[in-house]
Amino acid sequence: MKEKKVRQLAAVMFTDIVGYTALMQGDEEMASRVRSRHREVFQQQHDLHHGEIIQYYGDGALSIFKSAIEAVKCAINIQRLLQEGEPVVPIRMGLHMGDIVYNQTEVYGDGVNFASRIESMSVAGAILLSDKLNDELKNHTTVSTTSLGHFELKNIARPVEVFAISNAGITVPLPSALKGKQQVTSKTIAVLPFVNMSASQENEYFSDGITEEIINALAKIKSLKVTSRTSSFFFKNKNIPIKQIGAALNVAAILEGSVRLSGDMIRITAQLIQAEEDFHFWSETWDRKLTNIFEIQDEISLLIAEKLREHLGHFEIQDHLVDKQTDNIDAYEYSLKAKFHFNKWNPEDMRIAIPLYEKALALDPNHAESLLGLADCYGFMATTGFMPYEAAWKKAAALTNRALLLNDRLSGVYYQLANIAFFTACDYKESFKHTVKAIALNPSHVEAQQFMSYLYIIAGEKEKSHEHLEIALSINPLSQETLFFNAYYHYMVEDYTTSLKQLDECLAQNPKNLPALTIRCYCLLKLGRYDEIIRYMEDIPTDFLVPADQTGLTGLAYALKKDFTNATKYLKQLSEQAQIPEGFRANSYVFLMYAVMGENDKAFAWIRQAINDKASLLLIHFPDPLVNPLKADPRYPEFQRTLFPEDLPRETRKKKKDLLDKAAVNTYATRLLNHLQQKKTYLDPNLSLRTLAAQIDMHPNQLSWLLNESLGKNFNEFINHYRVETFKMLSKDPKNAHITLIGLAYESGFNSKTVFNTYFKKETGLTPKQFLKQQQ
């Protein structure tokens, strides 16, 4: 007798205990306790939320619900309960709303497949949802979710937008942390360092400078995501396959090129590569006079943008991407040399960069980029302690304000103003305002995105912080600075284990990364590893940490150990160190010591004094998890409102209007299709989106929008479709039997064998040879 199969729509939950197999191998008794608690909580919560557990397997479960909201509420309660009490059970969860088919022995179908794929990419403590299930939650205000982006999932035809539950107590993973998955790449590019082909190696600063200028120019295009300089330059002088670089940076296209200086002439070559399949789809060479360097950069950047749009899809391109910085080419060269050293981010090179910027400004006092670069140098030297704090920041402020008067459209100016407001005036609101402006001018300004994430997390805005951090990670995935901000985010949301792992990665690459070392110690303190801190502080070289950090971290360890005899001794030392002119670091540790020792009155008295003194470290330490004991005091919220005001400038994201209305779409689409049918301009291998737009009397931005938003193809896909069809027609004609395949491809309008083969297979699913054989 045939078993009856039932099909229904259901919310499907897949779960898995993280690390269960390793636990079984190491501690069978603990593994048994974990599994028992897991099943006890699961059964209890499924009974409460009307769920049906279909199957338990060694370290997980499959269950179904009739309601999406019941499934989500059940998942939230399970995660919270399993994180409390003993033993803690680390599980990951995936949910989807879809069709399932089940009989007496098994359950399968779309719903099960989706939920399984989503669960497998998750992390401990998180609940991930498909876009379909998320849509079911829109009217339920008790559940909050955040998008992690679109992902390709195995055996799922379309890219899937994945969401994470962001209610209190639930882990929200960064998309970059999802296991084995990368977001779908589309309008993304990395510009690799241009090779210095000049006779002198000393001209390397110039090829690096040209690369950076092109990165900055392309970053002005709002809908194009450009990998930052730091991550692009990670691959400098490394012989790594393009596919591997593209995967590491998660980009669709890569630009590489070279620069040759000879007297007053410059030759620049550039080529665009489709990263996943590693084929070149465009290249060009320019020979120009060096005196026209800014016009060259603008010409190159605009043409690169055009070719990217033809290949990747629609975005609007401004009339100009590079502005003329100065009439003095020597001043520009000094500025490039200074930037070359500044980018090495160490005190020795900063001391080389400063006089080079000063030489540039001696030749052109109004070169805004040199003013801003010199301000950056002084800000670095101030925060790292290699120049007197107040004096260096005062110079940085004066230079930045001069740059602002000369050019108020530089994103970097507002980022520097944000730092000045934060570190010299303890003015959170002013710092926030300048950071908003920096991002509005250039959404790809990675330092501003990181700083905005930082400003949000210290104010307790986890979701907004997470959003800006993810943008920074997508732009600059290989930067140690971005990795640090990622680790700091996890520290502030009290995910100390994840933070510790990321900080160890930072320190493996740079053992003298002082911010990473400090927050690593904070993580160890929060994890209760006090003796480890004490031993480390005893063994660390005296020139590695300033005395305040050694004293403060040791004192905190003793205070948290409840060894108040030693804690009091170190508190006294900190109080003495705080009296010297540069004693602000020791002074901040005094505050942390008061907080962990329960000296609330003294801690709040310190806060009042710090507000009067405009001590910037107050903004950093006030929300720190180490001062959690203070947060229950009724005085804490009052100071929080003072330091982190609610009337902040809003981040604006205007929704773009369609470039064409419905009537215009019909008119232009008809005109475009008639033009191609009659004129057959696709047979011209040099046809570009811009020239085609001119032929039918449209603006290139409008034609790009029409092709992508109305006809559903980018320029290359659209035009190459006509070329493929022409090839198929020519190949069937016996008169052309004597012409080679590539000859027919060129006759059809293609100018590259690789591009022809790629698009032909994309259109037909066959290689040209297979197609011809099939026809025969």
mmCIF file of C-alpha atoms in Angstrom, residues 179 483 487 495-507 520 523:
data_model
loop_
_atom_site.group_PDB
_atom_site.id
_atom_site.type_symbol
_atom_site.label_atom_id
_atom_site.label_comp_id
_atom_site.label_asym_id
_atom_site.label_seq_id
_atom_site.Cartn_x
_atom_site.Cartn_y
_atom_site.Cartn_z
ATOM 1 C CA LYS A 179 30.433 30.126 7.613
ATOM 2 C CA LEU A 483 39.583 44.078 12.072
ATOM 3 C CA ALA A 487 36.792 43.103 17.568
ATOM 4 C CA ASP A 495 30.826 38.712 22.982
ATOM 5 C CA TYR A 496 34.296 38.418 24.526
ATOM 6 C CA THR A 497 35.286 35.090 22.972
ATOM 7 C CA THR A 498 34.786 36.348 19.407
ATOM 8 C CA SER A 499 36.491 39.629 20.218
ATOM 9 C CA LEU A 500 39.476 37.819 21.711
ATOM 10 C CA LYS A 501 39.894 35.657 18.606
ATOM 11 C CA GLN A 502 39.895 38.710 16.320
ATOM 12 C CA LEU A 503 42.272 40.654 18.565
ATOM 13 C CA ASP A 504 44.698 37.727 18.496
ATOM 14 C CA GLU A 505 44.626 37.967 14.692
ATOM 15 C CA CYS A 506 45.486 41.670 14.919
ATOM 16 C CA LEU A 507 48.373 41.019 17.301
ATOM 17 C CA ARG A 520 42.434 42.031 24.574
ATOM 18 C CA CYS A 523 38.353 40.734 27.330
#
